[in-house]
Coordinates of N, CA and C and ligand atoms in Angstrom, one line a residue:
M11 N 122.4 9.4 20.3 CA 121.1 9.3 19.6 C 120.0 9.1 20.6
N12 N 118.9 9.8 20.4 CA 117.8 9.5 21.3 C 116.5 9.1 20.5
R13 N 116.7 8.0 19.8 CA 115.7 7.6 18.9 C 114.4 7.1 19.7
K14 N 113.3 7.5 19.2 CA 112.1 7.0 19.9 C 111.7 5.6 19.5
M15 N 111.3 4.8 20.5 CA 111.2 3.4 20.3 C 109.8 2.9 20.0
I16 N 109.7 1.6 19.6 CA 108.4 0.9 19.6 C 108.5 -0.1 20.7
I17 N 107.6 0.0 21.7 CA 107.5 -0.9 22.8 C 106.3 -1.8 22.7
A18 N 106.5 -3.1 22.6 CA 105.3 -4.0 22.5 C 105.1 -4.7 23.8
I19 N 103.8 -4.7 24.3 CA 103.5 -5.4 25.5 C 102.3 -6.3 25.2
D20 N 102.7 -7.6 25.3 CA 101.6 -8.7 25.1 C 101.4 -9.5 26.4
G21 N 100.4 -10.2 26.4 CA 100.2 -11.1 27.5 C 98.7 -11.5 27.7
Y22 N 98.5 -12.2 28.8 CA 97.2 -12.8 29.2 C 96.2 -11.7 29.6
S23 N 94.9 -12.0 29.5 CA 93.9 -11.1 29.9 C 94.1 -10.7 31.3
A24 N 93.9 -9.4 31.6 CA 94.0 -8.8 32.9 C 95.3 -9.0 33.6
S25 N 96.4 -9.1 32.9 CA 97.7 -9.4 33.5 C 98.4 -8.1 33.8
G26 N 97.7 -6.9 33.5 CA 98.3 -5.6 33.9 C 99.0 -4.9 32.7
K27 N 98.8 -5.4 31.5 CA 99.4 -4.9 30.3 C 99.1 -3.4 30.1
S28 N 97.8 -3.1 30.2 CA 97.4 -1.7 29.9 C 97.9 -0.7 31.0
T29 N 97.9 -1.2 32.3 CA 98.4 -0.3 33.3 C 99.9 0.0 33.1
L30 N 100.7 -1.0 32.7 CA 102.1 -0.8 32.5 C 102.2 0.1 31.2
A31 N 101.5 -0.2 30.2 CA 101.6 0.6 28.9 C 101.2 2.0 29.2
K32 N 100.2 2.3 30.0 CA 99.8 3.7 30.2 C 100.8 4.4 31.0
N33 N 101.4 3.7 32.1 CA 102.4 4.4 32.9 C 103.6 4.7 32.1
L34 N 104.0 3.7 31.2 CA 105.2 3.9 30.4 C 105.0 5.1 29.4
S35 N 103.8 5.1 28.8 CA 103.6 6.2 27.8 C 103.6 7.6 28.4
K36 N 103.1 7.6 29.7 CA 103.1 8.9 30.4 C 104.5 9.4 30.7
K37 N 105.3 8.4 31.2 CA 106.7 8.7 31.6 C 107.5 9.1 30.4
L38 N 107.3 8.4 29.3 CA 108.2 8.6 28.2 C 107.7 9.6 27.2
K39 N 106.4 10.0 27.4 CA 105.7 10.9 26.5 C 105.5 10.2 25.1
Y40 N 105.2 9.0 25.1 CA 105.0 8.2 23.9 C 103.4 8.1 23.7
T41 N 103.1 7.7 22.5 CA 101.7 7.5 22.2 C 101.3 6.1 22.6
Y42 N 100.2 6.0 23.3 CA 99.7 4.7 23.8 C 98.6 4.1 22.9
I43 N 98.8 2.9 22.4 CA 97.8 2.3 21.5 C 97.3 1.0 22.2
D44 N 96.0 1.0 22.5 CA 95.4 -0.1 23.2 C 94.7 -1.0 22.1
T45 N 95.4 -2.0 21.6 CA 94.8 -2.8 20.5 C 93.6 -3.6 21.0
G46 N 93.5 -3.9 22.3 CA 92.3 -4.6 22.8 C 91.1 -3.7 22.7
A47 N 91.3 -2.4 22.9 CA 90.2 -1.5 22.7 C 89.7 -1.5 21.3
M48 N 90.6 -1.7 20.3 CA 90.2 -1.7 18.9 C 89.3 -3.0 18.7
Y49 N 89.7 -4.1 19.2 CA 88.9 -5.3 19.0 C 87.6 -5.2 19.8
R50 N 87.6 -4.5 20.9 CA 86.4 -4.3 21.7 C 85.4 -3.4 20.9
S51 N 86.0 -2.3 20.3 CA 85.1 -1.4 19.6 C 84.4 -2.1 18.4
I52 N 85.1 -2.9 17.7 CA 84.5 -3.7 16.6 C 83.5 -4.6 17.1
T53 N 83.7 -5.2 18.3 CA 82.7 -6.1 18.9 C 81.4 -5.3 19.3
L54 N 81.6 -4.1 19.7 CA 80.5 -3.2 20.1 C 79.6 -3.0 18.8
L55 N 80.3 -2.7 17.7 CA 79.6 -2.5 16.4 C 78.9 -3.7 16.0
A56 N 79.5 -4.9 16.2 CA 78.9 -6.2 15.8 C 77.7 -6.4 16.6
I57 N 77.7 -6.1 17.9 CA 76.5 -6.3 18.8 C 75.4 -5.4 18.3
R58 N 75.8 -4.1 18.0 CA 74.8 -3.2 17.5 C 74.1 -3.7 16.2
K59 N 75.0 -4.3 15.3 CA 74.5 -4.8 14.0 C 73.8 -6.2 14.2
K60 N 73.7 -6.6 15.4 CA 73.0 -7.9 15.8 C 73.6 -9.1 15.1
I61 N 74.9 -9.2 14.9 CA 75.4 -10.3 14.2 C 75.3 -11.6 15.1
F62 N 75.2 -11.4 16.4 CA 75.2 -12.6 17.3 C 73.8 -13.2 17.3
H63 N 72.8 -12.6 16.7 CA 71.5 -13.1 16.8 C 71.3 -14.3 15.9
S64 N 72.2 -14.5 14.9 CA 72.0 -15.6 14.0 C 73.3 -16.4 13.9
D65 N 73.5 -17.0 12.7 CA 74.7 -17.8 12.6 C 75.9 -17.0 12.0
L66 N 77.0 -17.7 11.7 CA 78.2 -17.0 11.2 C 78.0 -16.3 9.9
W67 N 77.0 -16.7 9.2 CA 76.7 -16.1 7.9 C 76.6 -14.6 8.1
N68 N 76.0 -14.2 9.2 CA 75.9 -12.8 9.5 C 77.2 -12.0 9.6
I69 N 78.2 -12.7 10.0 CA 79.5 -12.0 10.1 C 80.0 -11.6 8.7
K70 N 79.6 -12.4 7.7 CA 80.0 -12.0 6.3 C 79.2 -10.6 5.9
N71 N 78.0 -10.5 6.4 CA 77.2 -9.3 6.2 C 77.8 -8.1 6.9
F72 N 78.5 -8.4 8.0 CA 79.1 -7.4 8.9 C 80.4 -6.8 8.3
L73 N 81.1 -7.7 7.7 CA 82.5 -7.3 7.2 C 82.5 -6.0 6.3
P74 N 81.5 -5.8 5.4 CA 81.5 -4.5 4.7 C 81.5 -3.3 5.5
F75 N 81.0 -3.3 6.7 CA 81.0 -2.1 7.6 C 82.4 -1.8 8.0
L76 N 83.3 -2.7 7.9 CA 84.7 -2.4 8.3 C 85.6 -1.8 7.3
I77 N 85.1 -1.7 6.0 CA 85.9 -1.3 4.9 C 86.5 0.1 5.2
N78 N 85.7 1.1 5.6 CA 86.2 2.4 5.8 C 86.2 2.8 7.3
I79 N 86.4 1.8 8.1 CA 86.4 2.0 9.6 C 87.6 3.0 10.0
N80 N 87.2 3.8 10.9 CA 88.2 4.8 11.3 C 88.4 4.8 12.8
F81 N 89.7 4.8 13.3 CA 90.0 4.8 14.7 C 90.8 6.0 15.1
Q82 N 90.5 6.6 16.2 CA 91.3 7.7 16.7 C 91.6 7.4 18.2
F83 N 92.8 7.8 18.7 CA 93.0 7.8 20.1 C 93.2 9.2 20.6
K84 N 92.4 9.6 21.5 CA 92.4 11.0 22.0 C 92.6 11.1 23.5
W85 N 93.5 12.0 23.9 CA 93.8 12.2 25.3 C 92.5 12.9 25.9
N86 N 92.0 12.4 27.0 CA 90.9 13.0 27.7 C 91.4 13.6 29.0
N87 N 91.5 15.0 28.9 CA 92.1 15.7 30.0 C 91.3 15.6 31.3
K88 N 90.0 15.6 31.1 CA 89.1 15.6 32.3 C 89.3 14.3 33.1
L89 N 89.4 13.2 32.4 CA 89.4 11.9 33.0 C 90.8 11.3 33.1
N90 N 91.8 12.1 32.5 CA 93.2 11.7 32.6 C 93.5 10.3 32.0
R91 N 92.9 10.1 30.8 CA 93.1 8.8 30.1 C 93.0 9.0 28.6
T92 N 93.5 8.0 27.9 CA 93.3 8.0 26.4 C 92.0 7.3 26.1
D93 N 91.2 8.0 25.3 CA 89.9 7.5 24.8 C 90.0 7.0 23.4
I94 N 89.3 5.9 23.1 CA 89.2 5.4 21.7 C 87.9 5.9 21.0
L95 N 88.1 6.4 19.8 CA 86.9 6.8 19.0 C 86.8 5.9 17.8
I96 N 85.7 5.4 17.5 CA 85.5 4.6 16.3 C 84.5 5.3 15.4
N97 N 84.8 5.6 14.2 CA 84.0 6.4 13.3 C 83.6 7.7 14.0
K98 N 84.5 8.3 14.7 CA 84.3 9.6 15.4 C 83.5 9.5 16.7
E99 N 83.0 8.3 17.0 CA 82.2 8.2 18.3 C 83.1 7.7 19.4
N100 N 83.1 8.4 20.5 CA 83.9 8.0 21.7 C 83.2 6.8 22.4
V101 N 83.9 5.7 22.3 CA 83.2 4.5 22.9 C 84.0 3.9 24.1
Q102 N 84.9 4.7 24.6 CA 85.8 4.3 25.7 C 85.0 3.6 26.8
S103 N 83.9 4.2 27.3 CA 83.2 3.6 28.4 C 82.4 2.4 28.0
K104 N 81.9 2.5 26.8 CA 80.9 1.4 26.3 C 81.7 0.1 26.1
I105 N 82.9 0.1 25.7 CA 83.6 -1.2 25.3 C 84.0 -2.0 26.5
R106 N 83.8 -1.5 27.7 CA 84.2 -2.3 28.9 C 83.0 -3.1 29.4
S107 N 81.9 -3.0 28.7 CA 80.7 -3.7 29.2 C 80.9 -5.2 29.3
I108 N 80.1 -5.9 30.1 CA 80.2 -7.4 30.2 C 79.8 -8.0 28.9
E109 N 78.8 -7.4 28.2 CA 78.4 -8.0 26.9 C 79.5 -8.0 25.9
V110 N 80.2 -6.9 25.8 CA 81.4 -6.8 24.9 C 82.5 -7.7 25.3
T111 N 82.8 -7.7 26.6 CA 83.9 -8.6 27.1 C 83.6 -10.1 26.8
N112 N 82.3 -10.5 26.9 CA 82.0 -11.9 26.6 C 82.1 -12.3 25.2
K113 N 82.1 -11.3 24.3 CA 82.1 -11.6 22.8 C 83.4 -11.3 22.1
V114 N 84.2 -10.5 22.7 CA 85.4 -9.9 22.0 C 86.3 -11.0 21.5
S115 N 86.6 -12.1 22.2 CA 87.6 -13.0 21.8 C 87.1 -13.8 20.6
L116 N 85.8 -13.9 20.4 CA 85.2 -14.6 19.3 C 85.4 -13.7 18.0
I117 N 85.1 -12.4 18.2 CA 85.4 -11.4 17.1 C 86.8 -11.4 16.7
A118 N 87.7 -11.5 17.8 CA 89.2 -11.4 17.5 C 89.7 -12.7 16.9
S119 N 88.9 -13.7 16.8 CA 89.4 -14.9 16.1 C 89.0 -15.0 14.6
I120 N 88.3 -14.0 14.1 CA 87.9 -14.0 12.7 C 89.0 -13.4 11.8
P121 N 89.5 -14.2 10.9 CA 90.7 -13.8 10.1 C 90.5 -12.5 9.5
E122 N 89.4 -12.2 8.8 CA 89.2 -10.9 8.1 C 89.4 -9.7 9.0
I123 N 88.9 -9.9 10.3 CA 88.9 -8.8 11.2 C 90.4 -8.6 11.7
R124 N 91.1 -9.7 11.9 CA 92.5 -9.5 12.3 C 93.3 -8.9 11.2
E125 N 93.0 -9.3 10.0 CA 93.8 -8.7 8.8 C 93.6 -7.2 8.8
K126 N 92.3 -6.8 8.9 CA 92.0 -5.4 8.9 C 92.7 -4.6 10.0
L127 N 92.7 -5.1 11.2 CA 93.3 -4.4 12.3 C 94.8 -4.5 12.2
T128 N 95.3 -5.5 11.7 CA 96.8 -5.6 11.5 C 97.3 -4.4 10.7
I129 N 96.6 -4.2 9.6 CA 97.0 -3.1 8.7 C 96.9 -1.7 9.4
I130 N 95.8 -1.5 10.1 CA 95.6 -0.2 10.8 C 96.7 -0.1 11.9
Q131 N 96.9 -1.2 12.6 CA 97.9 -1.1 13.7 C 99.3 -0.8 13.2
R132 N 99.7 -1.4 12.1 CA 101.1 -1.2 11.6 C 101.3 0.2 11.2
N133 N 100.2 0.9 10.8 CA 100.3 2.3 10.3 C 100.7 3.2 11.4
F134 N 100.5 2.8 12.7 CA 100.9 3.7 13.8 C 102.4 3.8 13.9
E135 N 103.1 3.0 13.1 CA 104.6 3.1 13.2 C 105.1 4.5 12.9
N136 N 104.3 5.3 12.1 CA 104.8 6.6 11.8 C 104.9 7.5 13.0
K137 N 104.1 7.2 14.1 CA 104.1 8.0 15.3 C 105.5 8.0 15.9
Q138 N 105.9 9.1 16.5 CA 107.2 9.1 17.1 C 107.2 8.5 18.5
G139 N 107.5 7.3 18.7 CA 107.5 6.7 20.0 C 106.1 6.1 20.3
I140 N 106.0 4.7 20.3 CA 104.7 4.2 20.7 C 104.9 3.0 21.7
V141 N 103.9 2.9 22.5 CA 103.7 1.8 23.4 C 102.4 1.1 23.0
M142 N 102.5 -0.1 22.5 CA 101.3 -0.8 22.0 C 101.0 -2.1 22.8
D143 N 99.8 -2.3 23.3 CA 99.6 -3.5 24.1 C 98.5 -4.4 23.4
G144 N 98.6 -5.7 23.6 CA 97.7 -6.6 23.0 C 98.1 -8.0 23.2
R145 N 97.9 -8.8 22.1 CA 98.2 -10.3 22.2 C 99.3 -10.7 21.2
D146 N 99.3 -9.9 20.1 CA 100.2 -10.3 18.9 C 101.1 -9.1 18.5
I147 N 101.4 -8.2 19.4 CA 102.2 -7.0 18.9 C 103.6 -7.4 18.6
G148 N 104.2 -8.1 19.6 CA 105.7 -8.5 19.4 C 105.8 -9.6 18.4
S149 N 104.8 -10.5 18.3 CA 104.9 -11.7 17.4 C 104.5 -11.4 16.0
N150 N 103.6 -10.4 15.8 CA 103.0 -10.2 14.5 C 103.0 -8.8 14.0
I151 N 102.5 -7.9 14.8 CA 102.4 -6.5 14.4 C 103.7 -5.8 14.2
F152 N 104.5 -5.8 15.2 CA 105.9 -5.2 15.1 C 106.9 -6.2 15.6
P153 N 107.2 -7.2 14.8 CA 108.2 -8.2 15.2 C 109.6 -7.6 15.5
K154 N 109.8 -6.4 14.9 CA 111.1 -5.7 15.1 C 111.1 -4.6 16.2
S155 N 110.1 -4.8 17.1 CA 110.0 -3.8 18.2 C 111.4 -3.7 19.0
D156 N 111.6 -2.5 19.5 CA 112.9 -2.3 20.3 C 112.8 -3.1 21.6
L157 N 111.6 -3.2 22.1 CA 111.5 -3.9 23.4 C 110.2 -4.7 23.4
K158 N 110.2 -6.0 23.8 CA 109.0 -6.8 23.9 C 108.9 -7.3 25.3
I159 N 107.7 -7.0 25.8 CA 107.4 -7.4 27.2 C 106.2 -8.5 27.1
F160 N 106.3 -9.5 27.8 CA 105.3 -10.5 27.9 C 104.8 -10.7 29.3
M161 N 103.5 -10.4 29.5 CA 103.0 -10.4 30.9 C 102.1 -11.6 31.2
K162 N 102.3 -12.1 32.4 CA 101.4 -13.2 32.8 C 101.1 -13.0 34.3
G163 N 100.3 -13.9 34.9 CA 100.0 -13.8 36.3 C 99.0 -14.9 36.6
S164 N 98.9 -15.3 37.9 CA 98.0 -16.4 38.2 C 96.6 -16.0 37.8
I165 N 95.8 -17.0 37.4 CA 94.4 -16.7 37.1 C 93.6 -16.1 38.2
E166 N 94.0 -16.6 39.4 CA 93.2 -16.0 40.6 C 93.5 -14.6 40.8
I167 N 94.8 -14.2 40.7 CA 95.1 -12.8 41.0 C 94.6 -11.9 39.8
R168 N 94.7 -12.4 38.6 CA 94.1 -11.6 37.5 C 92.6 -11.4 37.6
S169 N 91.9 -12.5 38.0 CA 90.5 -12.4 38.1 C 90.1 -11.5 39.3
Y170 N 90.9 -11.6 40.4 CA 90.5 -10.8 41.6 C 90.7 -9.3 41.3
R171 N 91.9 -9.0 40.6 CA 92.1 -7.5 40.3 C 91.0 -7.0 39.4
R172 N 90.7 -7.8 38.3 CA 89.6 -7.3 37.4 C 88.3 -7.2 38.1
F173 N 88.0 -8.2 39.0 CA 86.7 -8.1 39.8 C 86.7 -6.8 40.6
E174 N 87.8 -6.5 41.3 CA 87.8 -5.3 42.1 C 87.6 -4.1 41.3
Y175 N 88.3 -4.0 40.1 CA 88.2 -2.9 39.2 C 86.7 -2.7 38.8
L176 N 86.1 -3.8 38.4 CA 84.7 -3.7 37.9 C 83.7 -3.3 39.0
K177 N 84.0 -3.8 40.2 CA 83.2 -3.5 41.4 C 83.3 -2.0 41.6
K178 N 84.5 -1.4 41.6 CA 84.6 0.0 41.8 C 83.9 0.8 40.7
K179 N 83.8 0.3 39.5 CA 83.1 1.0 38.4 C 81.5 0.8 38.6
G180 N 81.1 0.0 39.6 CA 79.7 -0.2 39.8 C 79.1 -1.3 39.0
K181 N 79.9 -2.2 38.4 CA 79.4 -3.3 37.6 C 79.0 -4.4 38.5
K182 N 77.8 -5.0 38.2 CA 77.3 -6.1 39.0 C 77.7 -7.5 38.4
I183 N 78.9 -8.0 38.9 CA 79.4 -9.3 38.4 C 80.1 -9.9 39.5
S184 N 80.0 -11.3 39.6 CA 80.7 -12.0 40.7 C 82.1 -12.3 40.3
Y185 N 82.9 -12.6 41.3 CA 84.3 -13.0 41.1 C 84.3 -14.3 40.2
E186 N 83.4 -15.2 40.4 CA 83.4 -16.5 39.7 C 83.1 -16.2 38.2
E187 N 82.2 -15.3 37.9 CA 81.9 -14.9 36.5 C 83.1 -14.3 35.8
V188 N 83.8 -13.4 36.6 CA 85.0 -12.7 36.0 C 86.0 -13.8 35.7
K189 N 86.2 -14.7 36.6 CA 87.2 -15.8 36.4 C 86.9 -16.7 35.2
K190 N 85.6 -17.0 35.1 CA 85.2 -17.8 34.0 C 85.5 -17.1 32.6
N191 N 85.2 -15.8 32.6 CA 85.4 -15.0 31.3 C 86.9 -14.9 31.0
I192 N 87.7 -14.7 32.0 CA 89.1 -14.6 31.8 C 89.7 -16.0 31.3
F193 N 89.2 -17.0 31.9 CA 89.7 -18.4 31.5 C 89.3 -18.6 30.0
Y194 N 88.0 -18.3 29.7 CA 87.5 -18.5 28.4 C 88.3 -17.7 27.4
R195 N 88.6 -16.4 27.7 CA 89.4 -15.6 26.7 C 90.8 -16.1 26.6
D196 N 91.4 -16.5 27.7 CA 92.8 -17.1 27.6 C 92.8 -18.3 26.6
M197 N 91.8 -19.2 26.7 CA 91.7 -20.3 25.9 C 91.5 -19.9 24.4
M198 N 90.6 -19.0 24.2 CA 90.3 -18.5 22.8 C 91.6 -17.9 22.2
D199 N 92.3 -17.1 23.0 CA 93.5 -16.4 22.5 C 94.6 -17.3 22.3
L200 N 94.8 -18.3 23.2 CA 95.9 -19.2 23.0 C 95.8 -20.2 21.9
Y201 N 94.5 -20.6 21.6 CA 94.3 -21.7 20.6 C 93.7 -21.3 19.3
R202 N 93.6 -20.0 19.1 CA 93.0 -19.6 17.7 C 94.1 -19.8 16.7
K203 N 93.6 -19.9 15.4 CA 94.5 -20.3 14.3 C 95.4 -19.1 14.0
I204 N 94.9 -17.9 13.9 CA 95.6 -16.7 13.5 C 96.2 -15.9 14.6
S205 N 97.5 -15.7 14.6 CA 98.2 -14.8 15.6 C 97.7 -15.2 17.0
P206 N 97.9 -16.4 17.4 CA 97.5 -16.7 18.8 C 98.4 -16.1 19.8
L207 N 98.0 -16.0 21.1 CA 98.8 -15.4 22.1 C 100.0 -16.4 22.3
K208 N 101.2 -15.8 22.2 CA 102.4 -16.7 22.3 C 103.5 -15.8 22.7
K209 N 104.3 -16.3 23.6 CA 105.4 -15.4 24.1 C 106.6 -15.4 23.1
P210 N 106.9 -14.2 22.5 CA 108.0 -14.2 21.5 C 109.3 -14.6 22.2
K211 N 110.1 -15.3 21.5 CA 111.4 -15.8 22.0 C 112.3 -14.6 22.6
D212 N 112.2 -13.5 21.9 CA 113.1 -12.4 22.3 C 112.3 -11.4 23.2
S213 N 111.3 -11.9 24.0 CA 110.6 -10.9 24.9 C 111.1 -11.1 26.3
I214 N 110.8 -10.1 27.1 CA 111.1 -10.2 28.6 C 109.8 -10.5 29.3
E215 N 109.8 -11.6 30.1 CA 108.6 -12.0 30.8 C 108.5 -11.3 32.1
I216 N 107.3 -10.8 32.4 CA 107.0 -10.3 33.7 C 105.8 -11.1 34.3
D217 N 106.0 -11.7 35.4 CA 104.9 -12.3 36.1 C 104.4 -11.3 37.2
S218 N 103.2 -10.8 36.9 CA 102.7 -9.7 37.7 C 102.0 -10.1 39.0
T219 N 102.0 -11.4 39.2 CA 101.2 -12.0 40.4 C 101.6 -11.3 41.7
L220 N 102.9 -11.1 41.9 CA 103.3 -10.6 43.2 C 104.1 -9.3 43.1
I221 N 104.1 -8.7 41.9 CA 104.9 -7.4 41.8 C 104.0 -6.2 41.6
S222 N 104.3 -5.2 42.3 CA 103.4 -3.9 42.3 C 103.6 -3.3 40.9
T223 N 102.6 -2.5 40.6 CA 102.6 -1.8 39.3 C 103.8 -0.8 39.2
E224 N 104.2 -0.2 40.4 CA 105.3 0.7 40.4 C 106.6 0.0 40.1
K225 N 106.8 -1.2 40.7 CA 108.0 -2.0 40.5 C 108.1 -2.4 39.0
Q226 N 106.9 -2.8 38.5 CA 107.0 -3.2 37.0 C 107.4 -2.1 36.2
L227 N 106.9 -0.9 36.5 CA 107.3 0.3 35.7 C 108.8 0.6 35.8
N228 N 109.3 0.5 37.0 CA 110.7 0.8 37.2 C 111.6 -0.2 36.6
M229 N 111.2 -1.5 36.6 CA 111.9 -2.5 35.9 C 112.1 -2.2 34.4
V230 N 110.9 -1.9 33.8 CA 110.9 -1.7 32.4 C 111.7 -0.4 32.0
L231 N 111.5 0.7 32.9 CA 112.3 1.9 32.6 C 113.8 1.6 32.6
Q232 N 114.2 0.7 33.6 CA 115.6 0.4 33.6 C 116.1 -0.4 32.4
L233 N 115.2 -1.3 31.9 CA 115.5 -2.0 30.7 C 115.7 -1.0 29.5
I234 N 114.8 0.0 29.4 CA 114.9 0.9 28.3 C 116.2 1.7 28.4
E235 N 116.6 2.1 29.6 CA 117.9 2.8 29.8 C 119.0 1.9 29.2
N236 N 118.9 0.6 29.6 CA 120.0 -0.3 29.1 C 120.0 -0.4 27.6
I237 N 118.8 -0.5 27.0 CA 118.7 -0.6 25.5 C 119.3 0.7 24.9
K238 N 119.0 1.8 25.4 CA 119.5 3.1 24.9 C 121.0 3.2 25.0
F239 N 121.5 2.7 26.1 CA 123.0 2.7 26.4 C 123.7 1.8 25.3
C240 N 123.1 0.6 25.1 CA 123.7 -0.3 24.1 C 123.6 0.3 22.7
Q241 N 122.5 1.0 22.4 CA 122.3 1.5 21.0 C 123.3 2.7 20.8
K242 N 123.7 3.4 21.9 CA 124.6 4.5 21.7 C 126.0 4.0 21.3
K243 N 126.3 2.7 21.8 CA 127.7 2.2 21.6 C 128.0 2.0 20.2
Ligands
CDP327 O1 92.2 -5.7 29.1 P1 92.0 -7.2 28.9 O2 93.3 -7.9 29.2 O3 90.8 -7.8 29.5 O4 91.7 -7.4 27.3 P2 91.9 -6.4 26.1 O5 93.4 -6.1 26.0 O6 91.0 -5.3 26.2 O7 91.6 -7.4 24.9 C1 90.3 -7.9 24.7 C2 90.3 -9.1 23.8 O8 90.7 -8.7 22.5 C3 91.3 -10.2 24.2 O9 90.8 -11.1 25.1 C4 91.6 -10.8 22.8 O10 90.7 -11.8 22.5 C5 91.5 -9.7 21.8 N1 92.8 -9.1 21.4 C6 93.5 -9.8 20.4 O11 93.0 -10.8 20.0 N2 94.6 -9.2 19.9 C7 95.1 -8.1 20.4 N3 96.2 -7.5 19.8 C8 94.4 -7.4 21.4 C9 93.2 -8.0 21.9

């Protein structure tokens, strides 16, 4: 039997989840779902609706905009990546802005928003073979995933890698600012009430501090082979 799997990748900010998820999805020809991009897209909408200009009451006004929200993930041949579309608008480049990154964990802590995205994310189960990355995939979205990976890394290396990535993209931000944002998001994600970042008991932990992306990919591909072998028995 060659059943297509659900692979859940969770972990700390900038720990290499999306790189591993993208590499795996390419290798296995699976659909890649970046749930962080979904929270980021909603944050972009919230910024546009100016909800941060006032108090939390404004969030209540914002929630009706999410009733018929629509997400699509589309392969971008030109840039060799998966783009996210919200309400048919391609926002892939806009959601990586510093403004969105500074606000996203606050948006991700709002119960109504998590409930909405949980429903949408669970619907991807119908796809044949998925790699989904985020904070609560193995613990909450797909607790019965075939494979759960949990990624961590030292705050210094995670900040340095993210800083280098942003520098290459031409973003003007210091290493210290990046580190501050990553620390803030770690805290927000670890200590929020709903679906906090937590290593599922049945997950395999990868510390990406000293391991190359190639080695991480090969380790996980080997794990998948072992799972398939056991499932055949
Ligand atoms: O790529 P990076 O690790 O910086 O973050 P991301 O995966 O794009 O996620 C952005 C933010 O969305 C996180 O810091 C979390 O606050 C939130 N998030 C979440 O709460 N649950 C998820 N399943 C995915 C992301």
